PDB file of C-alpha atoms and ligand atoms in Angstrom:
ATOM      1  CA  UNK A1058      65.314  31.440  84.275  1.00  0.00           C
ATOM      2  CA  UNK A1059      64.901  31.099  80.716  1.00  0.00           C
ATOM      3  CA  UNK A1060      61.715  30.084  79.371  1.00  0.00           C
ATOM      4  CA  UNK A1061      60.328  27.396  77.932  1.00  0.00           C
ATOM      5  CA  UNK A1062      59.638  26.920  74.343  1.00  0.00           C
ATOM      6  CA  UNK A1063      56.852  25.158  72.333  1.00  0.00           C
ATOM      7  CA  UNK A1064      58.768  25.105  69.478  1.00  0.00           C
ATOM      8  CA  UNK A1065      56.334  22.169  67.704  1.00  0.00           C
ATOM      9  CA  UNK A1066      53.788  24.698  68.856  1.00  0.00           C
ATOM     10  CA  UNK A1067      54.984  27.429  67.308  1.00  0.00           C
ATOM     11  CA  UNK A1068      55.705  25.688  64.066  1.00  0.00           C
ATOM     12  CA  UNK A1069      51.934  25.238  63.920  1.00  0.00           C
ATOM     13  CA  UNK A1070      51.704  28.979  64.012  1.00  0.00           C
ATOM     14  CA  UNK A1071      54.198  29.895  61.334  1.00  0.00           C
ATOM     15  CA  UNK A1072      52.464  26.791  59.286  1.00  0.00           C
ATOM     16  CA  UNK A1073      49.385  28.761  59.409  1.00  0.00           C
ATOM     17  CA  UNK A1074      50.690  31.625  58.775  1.00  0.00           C
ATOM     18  CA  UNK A1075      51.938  30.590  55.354  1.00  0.00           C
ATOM     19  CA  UNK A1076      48.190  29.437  54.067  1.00  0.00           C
ATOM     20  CA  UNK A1077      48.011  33.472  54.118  1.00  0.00           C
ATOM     21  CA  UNK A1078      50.930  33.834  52.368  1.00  0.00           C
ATOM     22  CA  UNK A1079      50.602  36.490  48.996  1.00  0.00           C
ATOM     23  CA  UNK A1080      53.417  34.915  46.543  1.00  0.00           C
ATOM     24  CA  UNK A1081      52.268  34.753  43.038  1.00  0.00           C
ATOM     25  CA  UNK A1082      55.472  36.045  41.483  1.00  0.00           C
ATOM     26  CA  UNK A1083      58.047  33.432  43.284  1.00  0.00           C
ATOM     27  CA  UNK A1084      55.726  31.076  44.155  1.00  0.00           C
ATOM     28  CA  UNK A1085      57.789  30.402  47.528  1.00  0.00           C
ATOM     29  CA  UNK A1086      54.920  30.906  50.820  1.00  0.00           C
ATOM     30  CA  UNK A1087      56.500  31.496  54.053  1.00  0.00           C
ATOM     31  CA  UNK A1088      55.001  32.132  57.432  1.00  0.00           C
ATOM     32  CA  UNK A1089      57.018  33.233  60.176  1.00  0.00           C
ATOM     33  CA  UNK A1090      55.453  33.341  63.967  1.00  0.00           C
ATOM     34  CA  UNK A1091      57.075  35.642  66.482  1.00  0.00           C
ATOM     35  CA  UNK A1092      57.018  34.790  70.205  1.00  0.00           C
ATOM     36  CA  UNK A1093      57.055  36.976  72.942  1.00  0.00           C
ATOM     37  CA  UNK A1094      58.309  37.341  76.454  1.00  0.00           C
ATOM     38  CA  UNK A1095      55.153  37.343  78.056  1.00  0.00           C
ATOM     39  CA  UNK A1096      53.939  34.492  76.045  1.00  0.00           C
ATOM     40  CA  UNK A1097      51.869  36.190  72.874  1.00  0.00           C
ATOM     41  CA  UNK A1098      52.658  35.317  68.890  1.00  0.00           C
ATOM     42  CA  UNK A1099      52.976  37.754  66.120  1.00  0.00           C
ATOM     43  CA  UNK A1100      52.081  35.581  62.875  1.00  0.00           C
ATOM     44  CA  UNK A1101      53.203  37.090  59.421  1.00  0.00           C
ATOM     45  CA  UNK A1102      53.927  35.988  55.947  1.00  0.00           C
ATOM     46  CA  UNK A1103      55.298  37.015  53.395  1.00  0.00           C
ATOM     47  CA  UNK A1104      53.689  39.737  50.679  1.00  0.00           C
ATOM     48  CA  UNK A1105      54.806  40.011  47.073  1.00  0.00           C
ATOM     49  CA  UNK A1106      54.756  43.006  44.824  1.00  0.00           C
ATOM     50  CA  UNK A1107      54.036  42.690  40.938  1.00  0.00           C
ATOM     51  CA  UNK A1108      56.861  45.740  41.042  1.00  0.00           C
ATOM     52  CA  UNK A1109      59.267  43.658  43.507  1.00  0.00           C
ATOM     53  CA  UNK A1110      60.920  45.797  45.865  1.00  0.00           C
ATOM     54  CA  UNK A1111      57.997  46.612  48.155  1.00  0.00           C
ATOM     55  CA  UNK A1112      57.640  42.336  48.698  1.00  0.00           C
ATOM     56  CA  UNK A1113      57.731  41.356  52.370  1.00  0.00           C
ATOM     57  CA  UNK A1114      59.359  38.494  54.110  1.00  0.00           C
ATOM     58  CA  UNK A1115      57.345  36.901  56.356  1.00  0.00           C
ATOM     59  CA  UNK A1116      59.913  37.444  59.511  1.00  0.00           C
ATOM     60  CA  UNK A1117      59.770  41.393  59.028  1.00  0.00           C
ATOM     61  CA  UNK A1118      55.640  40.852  58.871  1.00  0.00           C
ATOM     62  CA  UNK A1119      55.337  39.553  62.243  1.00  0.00           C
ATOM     63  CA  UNK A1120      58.457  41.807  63.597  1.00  0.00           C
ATOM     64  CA  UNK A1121      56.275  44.969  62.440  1.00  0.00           C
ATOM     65  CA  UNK A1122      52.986  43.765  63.990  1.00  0.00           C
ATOM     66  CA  UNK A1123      54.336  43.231  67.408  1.00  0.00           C
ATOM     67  CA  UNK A1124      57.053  46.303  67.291  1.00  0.00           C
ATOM     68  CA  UNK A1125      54.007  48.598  65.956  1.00  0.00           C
ATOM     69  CA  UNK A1126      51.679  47.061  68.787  1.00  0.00           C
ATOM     70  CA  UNK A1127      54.144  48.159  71.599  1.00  0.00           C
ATOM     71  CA  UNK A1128      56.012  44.498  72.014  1.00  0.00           C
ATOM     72  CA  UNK A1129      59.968  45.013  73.421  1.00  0.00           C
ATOM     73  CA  UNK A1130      61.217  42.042  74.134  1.00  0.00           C
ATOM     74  CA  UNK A1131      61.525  38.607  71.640  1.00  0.00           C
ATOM     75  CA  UNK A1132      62.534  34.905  72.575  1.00  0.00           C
ATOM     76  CA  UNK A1133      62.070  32.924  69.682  1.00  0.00           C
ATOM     77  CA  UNK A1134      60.856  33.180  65.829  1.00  0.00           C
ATOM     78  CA  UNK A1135      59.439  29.869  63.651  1.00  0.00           C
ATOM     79  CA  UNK A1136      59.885  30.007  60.184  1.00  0.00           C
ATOM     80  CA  UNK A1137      58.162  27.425  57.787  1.00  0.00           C
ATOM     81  CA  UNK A1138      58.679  27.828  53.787  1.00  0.00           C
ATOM     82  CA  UNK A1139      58.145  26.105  51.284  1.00  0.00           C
ATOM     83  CA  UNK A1140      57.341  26.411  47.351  1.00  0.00           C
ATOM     84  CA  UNK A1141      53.460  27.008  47.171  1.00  0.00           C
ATOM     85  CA  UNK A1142      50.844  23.857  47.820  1.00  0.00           C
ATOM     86  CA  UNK A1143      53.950  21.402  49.360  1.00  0.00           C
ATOM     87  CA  UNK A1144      54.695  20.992  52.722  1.00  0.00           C
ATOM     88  CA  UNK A1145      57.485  22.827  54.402  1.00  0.00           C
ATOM     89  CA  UNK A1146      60.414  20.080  55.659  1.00  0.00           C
ATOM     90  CA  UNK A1147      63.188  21.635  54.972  1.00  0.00           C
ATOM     91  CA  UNK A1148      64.644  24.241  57.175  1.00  0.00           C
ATOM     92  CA  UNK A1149      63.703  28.023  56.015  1.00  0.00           C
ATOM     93  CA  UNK A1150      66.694  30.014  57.494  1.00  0.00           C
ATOM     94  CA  UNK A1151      65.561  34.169  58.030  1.00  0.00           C
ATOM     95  CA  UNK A1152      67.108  36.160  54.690  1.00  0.00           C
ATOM     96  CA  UNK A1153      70.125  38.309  55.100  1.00  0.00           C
ATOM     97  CA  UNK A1154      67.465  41.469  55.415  1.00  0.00           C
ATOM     98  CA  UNK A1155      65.388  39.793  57.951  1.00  0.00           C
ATOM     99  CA  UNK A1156      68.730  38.713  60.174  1.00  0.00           C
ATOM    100  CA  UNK A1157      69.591  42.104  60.001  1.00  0.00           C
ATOM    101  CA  UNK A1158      66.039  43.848  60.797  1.00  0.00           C
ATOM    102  CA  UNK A1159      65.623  41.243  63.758  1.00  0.00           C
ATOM    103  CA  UNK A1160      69.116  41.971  65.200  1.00  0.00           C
ATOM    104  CA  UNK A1161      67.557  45.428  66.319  1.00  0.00           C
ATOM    105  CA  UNK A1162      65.353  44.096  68.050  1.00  0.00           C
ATOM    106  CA  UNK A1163      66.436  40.650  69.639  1.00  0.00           C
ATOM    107  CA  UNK A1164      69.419  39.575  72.242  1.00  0.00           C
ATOM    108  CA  UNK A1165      71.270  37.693  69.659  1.00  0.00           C
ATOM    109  CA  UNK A1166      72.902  34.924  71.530  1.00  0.00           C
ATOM    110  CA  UNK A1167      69.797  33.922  73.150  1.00  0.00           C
ATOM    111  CA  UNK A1168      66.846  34.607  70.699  1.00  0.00           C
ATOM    112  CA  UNK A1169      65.763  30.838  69.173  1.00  0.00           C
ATOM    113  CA  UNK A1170      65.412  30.362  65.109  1.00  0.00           C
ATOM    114  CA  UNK A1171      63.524  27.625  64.971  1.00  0.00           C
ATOM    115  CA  UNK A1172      62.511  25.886  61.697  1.00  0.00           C
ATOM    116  CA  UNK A1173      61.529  22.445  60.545  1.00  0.00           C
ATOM    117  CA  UNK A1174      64.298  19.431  59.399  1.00  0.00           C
ATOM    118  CA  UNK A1175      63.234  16.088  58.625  1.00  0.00           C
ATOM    119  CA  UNK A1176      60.031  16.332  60.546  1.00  0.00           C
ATOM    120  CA  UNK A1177      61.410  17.808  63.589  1.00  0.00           C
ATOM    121  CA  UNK A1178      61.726  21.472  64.882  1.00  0.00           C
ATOM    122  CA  UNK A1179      65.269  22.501  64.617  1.00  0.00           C
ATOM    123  CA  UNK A1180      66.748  25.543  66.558  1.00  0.00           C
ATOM    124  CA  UNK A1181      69.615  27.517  66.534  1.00  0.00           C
ATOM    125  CA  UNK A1182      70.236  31.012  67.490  1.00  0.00           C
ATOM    126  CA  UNK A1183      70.230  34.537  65.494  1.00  0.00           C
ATOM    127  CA  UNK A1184      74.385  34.884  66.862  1.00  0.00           C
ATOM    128  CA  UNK A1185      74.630  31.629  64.627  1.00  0.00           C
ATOM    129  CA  UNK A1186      73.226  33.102  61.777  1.00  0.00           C
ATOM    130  CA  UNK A1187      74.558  36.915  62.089  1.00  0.00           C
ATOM    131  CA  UNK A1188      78.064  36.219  63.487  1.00  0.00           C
ATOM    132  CA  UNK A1189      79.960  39.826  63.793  1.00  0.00           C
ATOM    133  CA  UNK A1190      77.059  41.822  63.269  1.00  0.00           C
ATOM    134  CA  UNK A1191      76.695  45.483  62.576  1.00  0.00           C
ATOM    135  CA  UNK A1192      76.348  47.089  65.951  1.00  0.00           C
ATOM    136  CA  UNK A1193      75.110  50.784  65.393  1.00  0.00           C
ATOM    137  CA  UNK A1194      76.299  52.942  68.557  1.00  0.00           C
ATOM    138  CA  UNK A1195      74.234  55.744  69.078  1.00  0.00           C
TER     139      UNK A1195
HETATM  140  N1  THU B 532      61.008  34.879  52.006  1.00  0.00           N
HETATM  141  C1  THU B 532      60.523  35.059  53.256  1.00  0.00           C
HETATM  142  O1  THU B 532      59.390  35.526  53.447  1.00  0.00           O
HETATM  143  N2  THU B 532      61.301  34.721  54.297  1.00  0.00           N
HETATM  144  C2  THU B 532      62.496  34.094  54.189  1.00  0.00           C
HETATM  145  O2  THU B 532      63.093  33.754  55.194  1.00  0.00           O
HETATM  146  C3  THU B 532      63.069  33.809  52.875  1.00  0.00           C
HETATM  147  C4  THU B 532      62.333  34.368  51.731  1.00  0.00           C
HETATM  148  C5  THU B 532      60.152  35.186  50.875  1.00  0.00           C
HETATM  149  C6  THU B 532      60.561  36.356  50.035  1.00  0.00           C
HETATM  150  C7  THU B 532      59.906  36.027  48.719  1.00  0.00           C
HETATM  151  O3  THU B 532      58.545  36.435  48.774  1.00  0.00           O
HETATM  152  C8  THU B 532      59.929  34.510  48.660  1.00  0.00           C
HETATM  153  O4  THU B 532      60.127  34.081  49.994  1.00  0.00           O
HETATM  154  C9  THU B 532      61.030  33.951  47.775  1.00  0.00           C
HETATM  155  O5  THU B 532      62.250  34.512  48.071  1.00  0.00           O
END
């Protein structure tokens, strides 16, 4: 049975998340909160580099916490982004980076984005987002 999803909840998370956001060079703060399986949430946001191509997203933040901690099996990821100091309303959709990095990782028709629009959590899933992916066969 498939489980049930705070996803108001877990927009709270990835809201937090972004207050610890590191983006002086866009000035675009993202957090990103990464549920479990078994119920726990990996929190990350995103990390900028004065020389670019080391930045972070957010999404690939909370994927390496919980990959690097052991964690196997994903349901859902929130996403809230905004520019810095305003709220985050409109939906922040994963990059093209973070669909693919999350792909590895995730079921793709069943795994839940889930971002804010008008107010309200929307939610679709990473298939939606990543039709045809790359599917490396070992
Ligand atoms: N960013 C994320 O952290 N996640 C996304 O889904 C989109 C973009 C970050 C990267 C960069 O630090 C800033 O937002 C502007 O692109």
């Amino acid at each position: 049975m498939d489980m049930k999803i705070d996803e108001k909840k877990l927009l709270n998370e990835a809201k937090e998340a972004r207050e610890n956001a590191y983006a002086p060079f866009s000035g675009f703060t993202v957090g990103a909160a990464l549920l479990t399986k078994s119920g726990k949430i990996y929190r990350g946001c995103n990390i900028e580099s004065s020389v670019m191509s080391p930045s972070l997203c957010a999404e690939r933040v909370a994927l390496a916490k919980a990959i690097s901690e052991g964690e196997k099996d994903f349901v859902a990821i929130a996403i809230a982004g905004a520019p810095e100091g305003e709220a985050s309303k409109e939906p922040c959709y994963p990059c093209g980076v973070c669909r693919q990095a999350l792909s590895e990782h995730v079921a793709l028709s069943s795994f839940q984005i889930i971002t804010e629009e008008n107010g309200k959590p929307s939610t679709c899933t990473l298939s939606d987002l990543l039709p045809k992916a790359f599917i490396f066969e070992k």
